[in-house]
Tab-separated table of N, CA and C and ligand atoms in Angstrom:
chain	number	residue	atom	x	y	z
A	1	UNK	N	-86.262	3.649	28.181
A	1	UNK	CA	-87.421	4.557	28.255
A	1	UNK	C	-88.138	4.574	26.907
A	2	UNK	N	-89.699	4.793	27.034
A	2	UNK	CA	-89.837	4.465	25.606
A	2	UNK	C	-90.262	6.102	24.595
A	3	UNK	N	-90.148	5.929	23.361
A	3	UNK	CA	-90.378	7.295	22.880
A	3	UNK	C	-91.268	6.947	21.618
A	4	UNK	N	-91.600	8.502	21.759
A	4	UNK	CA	-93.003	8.559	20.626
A	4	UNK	C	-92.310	9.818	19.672
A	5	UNK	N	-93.128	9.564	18.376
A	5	UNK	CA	-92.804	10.517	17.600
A	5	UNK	C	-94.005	11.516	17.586
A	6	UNK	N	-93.897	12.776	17.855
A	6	UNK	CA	-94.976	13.485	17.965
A	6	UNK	C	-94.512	14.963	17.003
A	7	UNK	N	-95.519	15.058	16.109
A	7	UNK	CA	-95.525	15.864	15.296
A	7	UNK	C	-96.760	17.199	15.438
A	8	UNK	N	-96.207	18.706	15.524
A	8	UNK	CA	-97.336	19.624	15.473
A	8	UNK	C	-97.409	20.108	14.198
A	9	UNK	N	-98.845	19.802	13.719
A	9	UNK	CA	-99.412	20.092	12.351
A	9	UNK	C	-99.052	21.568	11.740
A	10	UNK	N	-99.297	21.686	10.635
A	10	UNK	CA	-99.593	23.334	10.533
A	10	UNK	C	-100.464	24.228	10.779
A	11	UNK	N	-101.278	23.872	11.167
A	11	UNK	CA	-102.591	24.544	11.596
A	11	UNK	C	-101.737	24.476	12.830
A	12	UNK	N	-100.960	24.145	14.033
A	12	UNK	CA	-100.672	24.429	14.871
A	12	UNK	C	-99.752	25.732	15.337
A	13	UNK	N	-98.924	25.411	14.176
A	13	UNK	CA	-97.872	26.679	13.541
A	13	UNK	C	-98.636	27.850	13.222
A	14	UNK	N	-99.571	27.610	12.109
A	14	UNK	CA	-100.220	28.957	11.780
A	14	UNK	C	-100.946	29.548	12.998
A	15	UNK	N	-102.011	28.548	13.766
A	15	UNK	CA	-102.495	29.479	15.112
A	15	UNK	C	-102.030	30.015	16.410
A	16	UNK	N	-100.682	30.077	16.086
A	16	UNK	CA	-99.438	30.500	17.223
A	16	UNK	C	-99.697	29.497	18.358
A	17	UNK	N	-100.069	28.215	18.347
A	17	UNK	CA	-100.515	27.307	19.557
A	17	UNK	C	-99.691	26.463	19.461
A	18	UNK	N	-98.452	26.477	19.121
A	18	UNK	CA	-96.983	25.254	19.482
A	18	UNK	C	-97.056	25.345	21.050
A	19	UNK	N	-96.161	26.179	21.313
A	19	UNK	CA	-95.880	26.762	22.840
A	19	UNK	C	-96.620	25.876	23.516
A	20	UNK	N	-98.245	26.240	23.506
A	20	UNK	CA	-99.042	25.846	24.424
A	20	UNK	C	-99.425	24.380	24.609
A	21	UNK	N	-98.933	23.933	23.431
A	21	UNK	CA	-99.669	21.906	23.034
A	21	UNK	C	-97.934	21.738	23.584
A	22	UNK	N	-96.615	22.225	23.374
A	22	UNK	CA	-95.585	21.397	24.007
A	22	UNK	C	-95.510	21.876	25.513
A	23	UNK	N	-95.860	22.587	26.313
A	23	UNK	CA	-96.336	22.703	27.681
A	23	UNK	C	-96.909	21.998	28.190
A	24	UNK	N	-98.351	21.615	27.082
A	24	UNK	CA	-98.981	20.109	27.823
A	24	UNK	C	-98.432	18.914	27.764
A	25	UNK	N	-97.482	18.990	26.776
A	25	UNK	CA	-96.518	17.632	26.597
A	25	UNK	C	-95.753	17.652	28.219
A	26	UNK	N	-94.771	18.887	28.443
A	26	UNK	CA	-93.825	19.200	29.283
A	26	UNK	C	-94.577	18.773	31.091
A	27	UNK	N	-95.749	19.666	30.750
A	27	UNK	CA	-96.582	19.270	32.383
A	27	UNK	C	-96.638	17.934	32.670
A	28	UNK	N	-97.479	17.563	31.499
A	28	UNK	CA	-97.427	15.574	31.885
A	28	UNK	C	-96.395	14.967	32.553
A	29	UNK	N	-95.506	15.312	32.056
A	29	UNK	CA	-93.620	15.292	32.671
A	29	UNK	C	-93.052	14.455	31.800
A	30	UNK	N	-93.529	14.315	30.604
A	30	UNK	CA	-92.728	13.946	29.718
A	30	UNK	C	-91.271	14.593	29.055
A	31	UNK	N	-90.462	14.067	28.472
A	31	UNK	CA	-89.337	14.837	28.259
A	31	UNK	C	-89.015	14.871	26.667
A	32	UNK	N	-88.989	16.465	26.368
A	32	UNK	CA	-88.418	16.387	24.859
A	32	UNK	C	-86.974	16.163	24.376
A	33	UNK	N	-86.577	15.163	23.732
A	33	UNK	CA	-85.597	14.922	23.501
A	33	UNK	C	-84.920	15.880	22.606
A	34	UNK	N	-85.712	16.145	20.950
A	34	UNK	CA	-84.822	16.509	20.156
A	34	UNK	C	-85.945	16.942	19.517
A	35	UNK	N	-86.061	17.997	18.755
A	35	UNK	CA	-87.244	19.049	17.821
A	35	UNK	C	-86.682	19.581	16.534
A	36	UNK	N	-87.562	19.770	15.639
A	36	UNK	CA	-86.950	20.644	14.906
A	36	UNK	C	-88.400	20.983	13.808
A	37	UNK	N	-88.165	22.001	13.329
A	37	UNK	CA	-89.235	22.618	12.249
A	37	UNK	C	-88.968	22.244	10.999
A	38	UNK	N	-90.195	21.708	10.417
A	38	UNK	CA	-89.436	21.174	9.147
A	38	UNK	C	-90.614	21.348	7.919
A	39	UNK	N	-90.765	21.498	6.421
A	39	UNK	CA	-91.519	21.459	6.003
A	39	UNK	C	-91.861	20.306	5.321
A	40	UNK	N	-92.667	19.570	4.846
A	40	UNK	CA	-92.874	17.931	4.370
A	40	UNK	C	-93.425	18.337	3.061
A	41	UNK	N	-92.903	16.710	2.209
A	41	UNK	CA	-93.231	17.025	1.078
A	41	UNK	C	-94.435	15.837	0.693
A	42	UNK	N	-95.035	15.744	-0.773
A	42	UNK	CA	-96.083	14.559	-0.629
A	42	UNK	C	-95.225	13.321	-0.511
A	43	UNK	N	-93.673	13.416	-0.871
A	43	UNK	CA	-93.081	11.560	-0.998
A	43	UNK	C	-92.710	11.002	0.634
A	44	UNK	N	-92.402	12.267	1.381
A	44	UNK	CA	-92.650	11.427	2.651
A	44	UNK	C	-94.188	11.418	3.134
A	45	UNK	N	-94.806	12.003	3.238
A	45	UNK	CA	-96.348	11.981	3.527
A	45	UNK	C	-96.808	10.658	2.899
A	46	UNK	N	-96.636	10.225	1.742
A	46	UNK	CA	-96.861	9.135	1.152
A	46	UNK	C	-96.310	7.921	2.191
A	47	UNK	N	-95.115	7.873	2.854
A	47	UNK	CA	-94.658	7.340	3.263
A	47	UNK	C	-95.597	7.075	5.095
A	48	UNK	N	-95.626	8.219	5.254
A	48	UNK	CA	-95.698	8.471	7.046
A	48	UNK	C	-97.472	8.422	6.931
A	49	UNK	N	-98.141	8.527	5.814
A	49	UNK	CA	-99.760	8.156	5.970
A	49	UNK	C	-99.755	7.015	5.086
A	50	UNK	N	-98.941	6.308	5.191
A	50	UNK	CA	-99.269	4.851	3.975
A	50	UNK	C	-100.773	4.298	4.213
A	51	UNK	N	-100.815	4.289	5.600
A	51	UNK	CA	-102.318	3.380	5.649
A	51	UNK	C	-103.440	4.447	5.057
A	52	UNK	N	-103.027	5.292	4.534
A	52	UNK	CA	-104.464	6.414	4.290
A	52	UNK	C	-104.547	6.857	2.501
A	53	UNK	N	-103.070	6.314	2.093
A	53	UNK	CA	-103.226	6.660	0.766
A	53	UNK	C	-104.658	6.700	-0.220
A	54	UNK	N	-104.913	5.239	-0.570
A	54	UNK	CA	-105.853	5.456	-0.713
A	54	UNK	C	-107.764	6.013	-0.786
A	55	UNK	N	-107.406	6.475	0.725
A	55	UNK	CA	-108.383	6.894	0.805
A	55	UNK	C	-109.129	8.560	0.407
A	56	UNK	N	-110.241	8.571	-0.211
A	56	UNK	CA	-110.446	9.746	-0.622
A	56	UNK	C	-110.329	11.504	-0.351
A	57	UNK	N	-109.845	11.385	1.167
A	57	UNK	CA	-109.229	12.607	1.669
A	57	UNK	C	-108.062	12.804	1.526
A	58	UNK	N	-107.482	12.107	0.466
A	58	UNK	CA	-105.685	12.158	1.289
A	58	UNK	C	-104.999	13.442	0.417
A	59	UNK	N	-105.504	13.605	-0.828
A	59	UNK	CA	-104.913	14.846	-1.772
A	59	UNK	C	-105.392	15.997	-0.574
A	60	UNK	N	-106.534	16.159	0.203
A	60	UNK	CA	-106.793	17.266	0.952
A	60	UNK	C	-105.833	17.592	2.174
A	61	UNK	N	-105.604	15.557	2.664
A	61	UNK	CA	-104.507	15.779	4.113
A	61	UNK	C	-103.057	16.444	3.388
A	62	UNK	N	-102.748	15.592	2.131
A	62	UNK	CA	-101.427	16.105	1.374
A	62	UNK	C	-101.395	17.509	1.444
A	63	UNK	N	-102.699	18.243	0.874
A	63	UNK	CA	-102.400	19.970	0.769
A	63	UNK	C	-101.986	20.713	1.939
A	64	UNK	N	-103.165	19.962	3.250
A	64	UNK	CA	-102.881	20.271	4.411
A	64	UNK	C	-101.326	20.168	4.892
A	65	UNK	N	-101.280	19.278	5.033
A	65	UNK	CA	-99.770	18.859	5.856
A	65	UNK	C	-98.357	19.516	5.021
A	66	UNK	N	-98.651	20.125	4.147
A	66	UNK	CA	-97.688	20.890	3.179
A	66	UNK	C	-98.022	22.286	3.035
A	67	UNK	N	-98.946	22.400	3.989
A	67	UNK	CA	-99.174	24.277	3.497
A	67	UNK	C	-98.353	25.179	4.292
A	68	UNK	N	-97.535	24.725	4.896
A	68	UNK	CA	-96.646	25.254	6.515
A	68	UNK	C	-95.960	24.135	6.836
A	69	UNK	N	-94.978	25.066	7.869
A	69	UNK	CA	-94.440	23.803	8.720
A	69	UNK	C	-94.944	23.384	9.588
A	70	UNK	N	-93.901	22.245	10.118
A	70	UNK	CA	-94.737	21.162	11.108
A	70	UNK	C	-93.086	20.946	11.725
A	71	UNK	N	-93.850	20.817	13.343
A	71	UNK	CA	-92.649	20.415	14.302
A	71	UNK	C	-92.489	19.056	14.657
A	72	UNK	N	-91.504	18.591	14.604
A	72	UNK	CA	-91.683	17.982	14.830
A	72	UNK	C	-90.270	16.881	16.281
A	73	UNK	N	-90.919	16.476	16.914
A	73	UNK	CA	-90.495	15.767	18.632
A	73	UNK	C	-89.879	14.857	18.840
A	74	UNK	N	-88.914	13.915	19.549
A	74	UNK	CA	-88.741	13.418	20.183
A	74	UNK	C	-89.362	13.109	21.587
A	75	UNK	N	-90.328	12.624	22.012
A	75	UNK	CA	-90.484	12.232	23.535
A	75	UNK	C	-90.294	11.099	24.250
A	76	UNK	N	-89.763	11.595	25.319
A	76	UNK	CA	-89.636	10.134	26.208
A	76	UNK	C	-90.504	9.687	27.467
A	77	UNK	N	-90.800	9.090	27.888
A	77	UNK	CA	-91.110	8.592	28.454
A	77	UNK	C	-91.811	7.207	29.040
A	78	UNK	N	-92.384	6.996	30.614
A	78	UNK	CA	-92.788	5.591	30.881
A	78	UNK	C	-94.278	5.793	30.086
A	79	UNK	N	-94.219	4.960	28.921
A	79	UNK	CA	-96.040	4.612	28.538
A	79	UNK	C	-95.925	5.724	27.764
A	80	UNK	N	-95.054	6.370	27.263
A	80	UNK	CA	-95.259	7.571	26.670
A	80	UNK	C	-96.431	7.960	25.030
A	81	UNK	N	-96.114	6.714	24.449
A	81	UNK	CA	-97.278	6.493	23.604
A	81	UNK	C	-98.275	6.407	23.769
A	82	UNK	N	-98.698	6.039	24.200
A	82	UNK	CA	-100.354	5.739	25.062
A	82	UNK	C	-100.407	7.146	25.995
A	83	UNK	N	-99.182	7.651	26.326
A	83	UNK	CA	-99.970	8.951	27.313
A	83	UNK	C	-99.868	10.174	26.168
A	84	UNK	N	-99.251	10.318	25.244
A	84	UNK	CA	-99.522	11.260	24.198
A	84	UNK	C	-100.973	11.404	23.381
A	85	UNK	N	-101.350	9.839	23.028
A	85	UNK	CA	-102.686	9.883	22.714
A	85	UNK	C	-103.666	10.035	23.650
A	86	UNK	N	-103.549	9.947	24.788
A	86	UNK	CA	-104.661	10.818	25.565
A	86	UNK	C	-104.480	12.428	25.512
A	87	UNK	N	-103.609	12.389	25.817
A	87	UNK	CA	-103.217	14.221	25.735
A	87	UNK	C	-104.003	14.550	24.305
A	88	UNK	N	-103.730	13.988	23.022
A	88	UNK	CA	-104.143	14.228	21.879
A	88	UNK	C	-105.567	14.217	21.631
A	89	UNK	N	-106.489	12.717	22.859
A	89	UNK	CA	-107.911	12.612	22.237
A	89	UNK	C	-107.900	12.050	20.937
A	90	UNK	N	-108.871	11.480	20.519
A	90	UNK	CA	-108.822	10.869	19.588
A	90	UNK	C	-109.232	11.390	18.099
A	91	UNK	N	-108.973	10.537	17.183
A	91	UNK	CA	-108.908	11.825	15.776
A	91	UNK	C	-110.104	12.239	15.309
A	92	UNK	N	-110.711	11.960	15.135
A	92	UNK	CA	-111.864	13.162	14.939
A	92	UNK	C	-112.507	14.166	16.428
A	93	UNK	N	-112.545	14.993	15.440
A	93	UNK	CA	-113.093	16.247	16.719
A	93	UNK	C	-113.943	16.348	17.700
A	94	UNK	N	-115.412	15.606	17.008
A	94	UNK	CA	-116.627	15.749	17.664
A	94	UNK	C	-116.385	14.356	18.657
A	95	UNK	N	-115.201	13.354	18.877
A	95	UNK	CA	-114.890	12.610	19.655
A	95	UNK	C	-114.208	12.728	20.713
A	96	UNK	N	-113.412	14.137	20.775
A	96	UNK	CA	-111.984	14.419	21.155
A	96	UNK	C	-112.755	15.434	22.008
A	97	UNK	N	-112.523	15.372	23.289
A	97	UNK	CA	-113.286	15.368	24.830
A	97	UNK	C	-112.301	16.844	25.215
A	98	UNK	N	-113.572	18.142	25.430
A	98	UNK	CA	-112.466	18.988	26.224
A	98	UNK	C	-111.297	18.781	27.429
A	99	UNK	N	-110.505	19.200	27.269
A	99	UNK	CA	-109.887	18.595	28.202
A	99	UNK	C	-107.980	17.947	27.271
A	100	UNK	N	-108.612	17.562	26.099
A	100	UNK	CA	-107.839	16.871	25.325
A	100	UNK	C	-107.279	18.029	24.379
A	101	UNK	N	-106.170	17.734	23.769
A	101	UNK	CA	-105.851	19.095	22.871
A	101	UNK	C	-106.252	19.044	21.447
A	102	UNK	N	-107.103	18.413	20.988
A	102	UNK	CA	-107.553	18.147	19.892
A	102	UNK	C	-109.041	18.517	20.848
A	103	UNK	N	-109.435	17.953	21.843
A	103	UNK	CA	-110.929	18.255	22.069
A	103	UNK	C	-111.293	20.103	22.378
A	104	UNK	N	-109.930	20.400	22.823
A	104	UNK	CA	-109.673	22.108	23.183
A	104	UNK	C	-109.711	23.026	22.070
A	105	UNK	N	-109.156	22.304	20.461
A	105	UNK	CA	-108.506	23.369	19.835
A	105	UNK	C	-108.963	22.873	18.487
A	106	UNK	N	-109.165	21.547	18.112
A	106	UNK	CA	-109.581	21.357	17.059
A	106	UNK	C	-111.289	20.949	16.268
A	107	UNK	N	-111.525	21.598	15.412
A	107	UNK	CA	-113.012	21.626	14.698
A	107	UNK	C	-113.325	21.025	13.762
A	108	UNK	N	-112.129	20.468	13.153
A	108	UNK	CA	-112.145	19.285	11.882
A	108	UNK	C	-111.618	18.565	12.403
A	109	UNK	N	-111.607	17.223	11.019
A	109	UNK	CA	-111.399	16.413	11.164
A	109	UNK	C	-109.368	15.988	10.405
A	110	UNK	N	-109.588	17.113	9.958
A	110	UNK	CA	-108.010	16.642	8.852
A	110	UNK	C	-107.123	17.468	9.829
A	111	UNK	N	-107.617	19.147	10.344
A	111	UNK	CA	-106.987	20.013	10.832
A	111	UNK	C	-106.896	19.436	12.383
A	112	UNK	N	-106.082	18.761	12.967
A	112	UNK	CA	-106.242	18.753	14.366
A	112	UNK	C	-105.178	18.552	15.088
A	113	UNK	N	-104.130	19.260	14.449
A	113	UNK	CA	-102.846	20.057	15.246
A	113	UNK	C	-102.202	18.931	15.914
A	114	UNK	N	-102.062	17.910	15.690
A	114	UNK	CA	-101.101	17.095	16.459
A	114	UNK	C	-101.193	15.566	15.742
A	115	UNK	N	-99.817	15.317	15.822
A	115	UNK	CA	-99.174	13.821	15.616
A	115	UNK	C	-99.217	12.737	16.308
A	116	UNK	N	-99.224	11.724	17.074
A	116	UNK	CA	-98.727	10.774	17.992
A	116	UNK	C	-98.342	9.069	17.804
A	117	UNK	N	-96.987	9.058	17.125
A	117	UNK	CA	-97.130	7.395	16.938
A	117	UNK	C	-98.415	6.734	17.953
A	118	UNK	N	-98.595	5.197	17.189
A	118	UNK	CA	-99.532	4.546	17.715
A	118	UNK	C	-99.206	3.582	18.300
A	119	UNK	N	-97.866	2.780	18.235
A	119	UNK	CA	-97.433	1.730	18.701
A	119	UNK	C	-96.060	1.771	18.711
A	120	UNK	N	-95.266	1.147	19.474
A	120	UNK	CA	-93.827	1.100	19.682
A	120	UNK	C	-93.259	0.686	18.156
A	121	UNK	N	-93.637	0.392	17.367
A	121	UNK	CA	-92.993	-0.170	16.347
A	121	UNK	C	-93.203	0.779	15.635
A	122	UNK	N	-94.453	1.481	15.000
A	122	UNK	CA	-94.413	2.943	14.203
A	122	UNK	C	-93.577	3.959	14.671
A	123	UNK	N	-93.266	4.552	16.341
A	123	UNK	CA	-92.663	5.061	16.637
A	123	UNK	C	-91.358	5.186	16.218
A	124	UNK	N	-90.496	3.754	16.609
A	124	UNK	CA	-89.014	3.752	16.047
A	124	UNK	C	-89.229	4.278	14.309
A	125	UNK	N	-89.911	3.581	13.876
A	125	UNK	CA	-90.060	3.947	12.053
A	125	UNK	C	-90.056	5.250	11.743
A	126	UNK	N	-90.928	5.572	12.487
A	126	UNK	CA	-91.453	7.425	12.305
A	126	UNK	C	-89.849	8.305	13.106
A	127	UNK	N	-89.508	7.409	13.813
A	127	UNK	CA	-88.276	8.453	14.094
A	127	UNK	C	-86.949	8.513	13.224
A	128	UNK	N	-87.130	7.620	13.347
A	128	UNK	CA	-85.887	6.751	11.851
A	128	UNK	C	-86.419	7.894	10.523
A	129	UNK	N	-87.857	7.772	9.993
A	129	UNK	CA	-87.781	9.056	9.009
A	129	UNK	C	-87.639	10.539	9.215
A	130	UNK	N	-88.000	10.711	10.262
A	130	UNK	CA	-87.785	12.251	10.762
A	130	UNK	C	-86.589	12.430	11.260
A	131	UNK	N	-85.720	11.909	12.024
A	131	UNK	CA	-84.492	12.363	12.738
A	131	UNK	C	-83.319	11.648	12.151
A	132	UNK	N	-83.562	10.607	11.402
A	132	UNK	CA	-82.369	9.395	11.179
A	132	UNK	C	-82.407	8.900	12.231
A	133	UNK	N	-80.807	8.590	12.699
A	133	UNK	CA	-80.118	7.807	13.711
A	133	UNK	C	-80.432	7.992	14.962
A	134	UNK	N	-81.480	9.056	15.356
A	134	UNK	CA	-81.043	9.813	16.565
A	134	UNK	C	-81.507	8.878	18.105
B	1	UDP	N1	-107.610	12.332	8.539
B	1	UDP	C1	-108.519	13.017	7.735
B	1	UDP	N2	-109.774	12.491	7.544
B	1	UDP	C2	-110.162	11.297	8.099
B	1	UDP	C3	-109.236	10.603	8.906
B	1	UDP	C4	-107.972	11.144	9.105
B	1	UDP	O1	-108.194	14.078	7.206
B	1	UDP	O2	-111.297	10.873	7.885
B	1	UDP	C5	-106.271	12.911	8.775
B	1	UDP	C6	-106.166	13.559	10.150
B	1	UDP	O3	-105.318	14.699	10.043
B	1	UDP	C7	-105.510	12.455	10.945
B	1	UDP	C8	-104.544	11.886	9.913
B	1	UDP	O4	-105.298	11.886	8.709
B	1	UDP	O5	-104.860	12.951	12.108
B	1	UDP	C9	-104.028	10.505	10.222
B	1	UDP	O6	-105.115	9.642	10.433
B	1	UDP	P1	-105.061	8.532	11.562
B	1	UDP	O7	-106.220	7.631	11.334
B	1	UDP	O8	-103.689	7.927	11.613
B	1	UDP	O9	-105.363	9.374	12.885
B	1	UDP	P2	-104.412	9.869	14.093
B	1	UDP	O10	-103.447	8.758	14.375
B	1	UDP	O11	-103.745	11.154	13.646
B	1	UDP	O12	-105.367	10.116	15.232
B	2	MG	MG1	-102.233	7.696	13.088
């Protein structure tokens, strides 16, 4: 079965809207494997946004993604990567289609409450740093 690493931001935490974004995970009928709350620091962020380092927002995503915790998932399922990023919509806001939980809930572009590996191969990686072995 295949699994995605799906992470809820802090802006998700702070607007009491976990509950409601892992419900839409749960309805889809996807299955959560394993969760946990965790707070991140910049040396894994460095790690888990490598492709973004350089770019000129990233001290802002760094502040962001460290101002609170962040949950973070295990999911399984058939196509489950590809069906998380629909659920998610795509990353910027004014792209991200009501309906989508980024098109429902988010107004920026840095703040938009949700994680979703992109490919089977980031997935295993991204789980390997968040969970270890699991
Ligand atoms: N991000 C940002 N500004 C940008 C692009 C991305 O702050 O112009 C943040 C945003 O939180 C995004 C994260 O960096 O979710 C990771 O970017 P990526 O391109 O991997 O988008 P995602 O896979 O999250 O849709
Ligand atoms: Mg990404």
């Amino acid at each position: 079965m295949e699994r995605s690493y799906v992470m809820l931001k802090p802006d998700a935490c702070e607007r009491k809207l976990i509950g409601r974004i892992i419900s839409r995970i749960e309805d889809k009928g996807y299955k959560i494997t394993n969760m946990k709350m965790m707070y991140l620091n910049e040396k894994i962020l460095r790690e888990h946004y490598a492709h973004l380092v350089d770019k000129p927002f990233f001290p802002n995503l760094v502040e962001f993604m460290t101002s609170g915790p962040v949950v973070g998932m295990i999911v399984e399922g058939e196509d489950v990567i590809k069906g998380i990023r629909i659920l998610m919509g795509p990353t910027n806001w004014y792209e991200a289609l009501p309906g989508t939980i980024r098109g429902d809930f988010a107004n920026t572009t840095t703040c938009n409450l949700i994680h979703g590996s992109d490919s089977v191969e980031s997935a295993e990686i991204e789980i390997k740093r968040f969970f270890g072995n699991a």
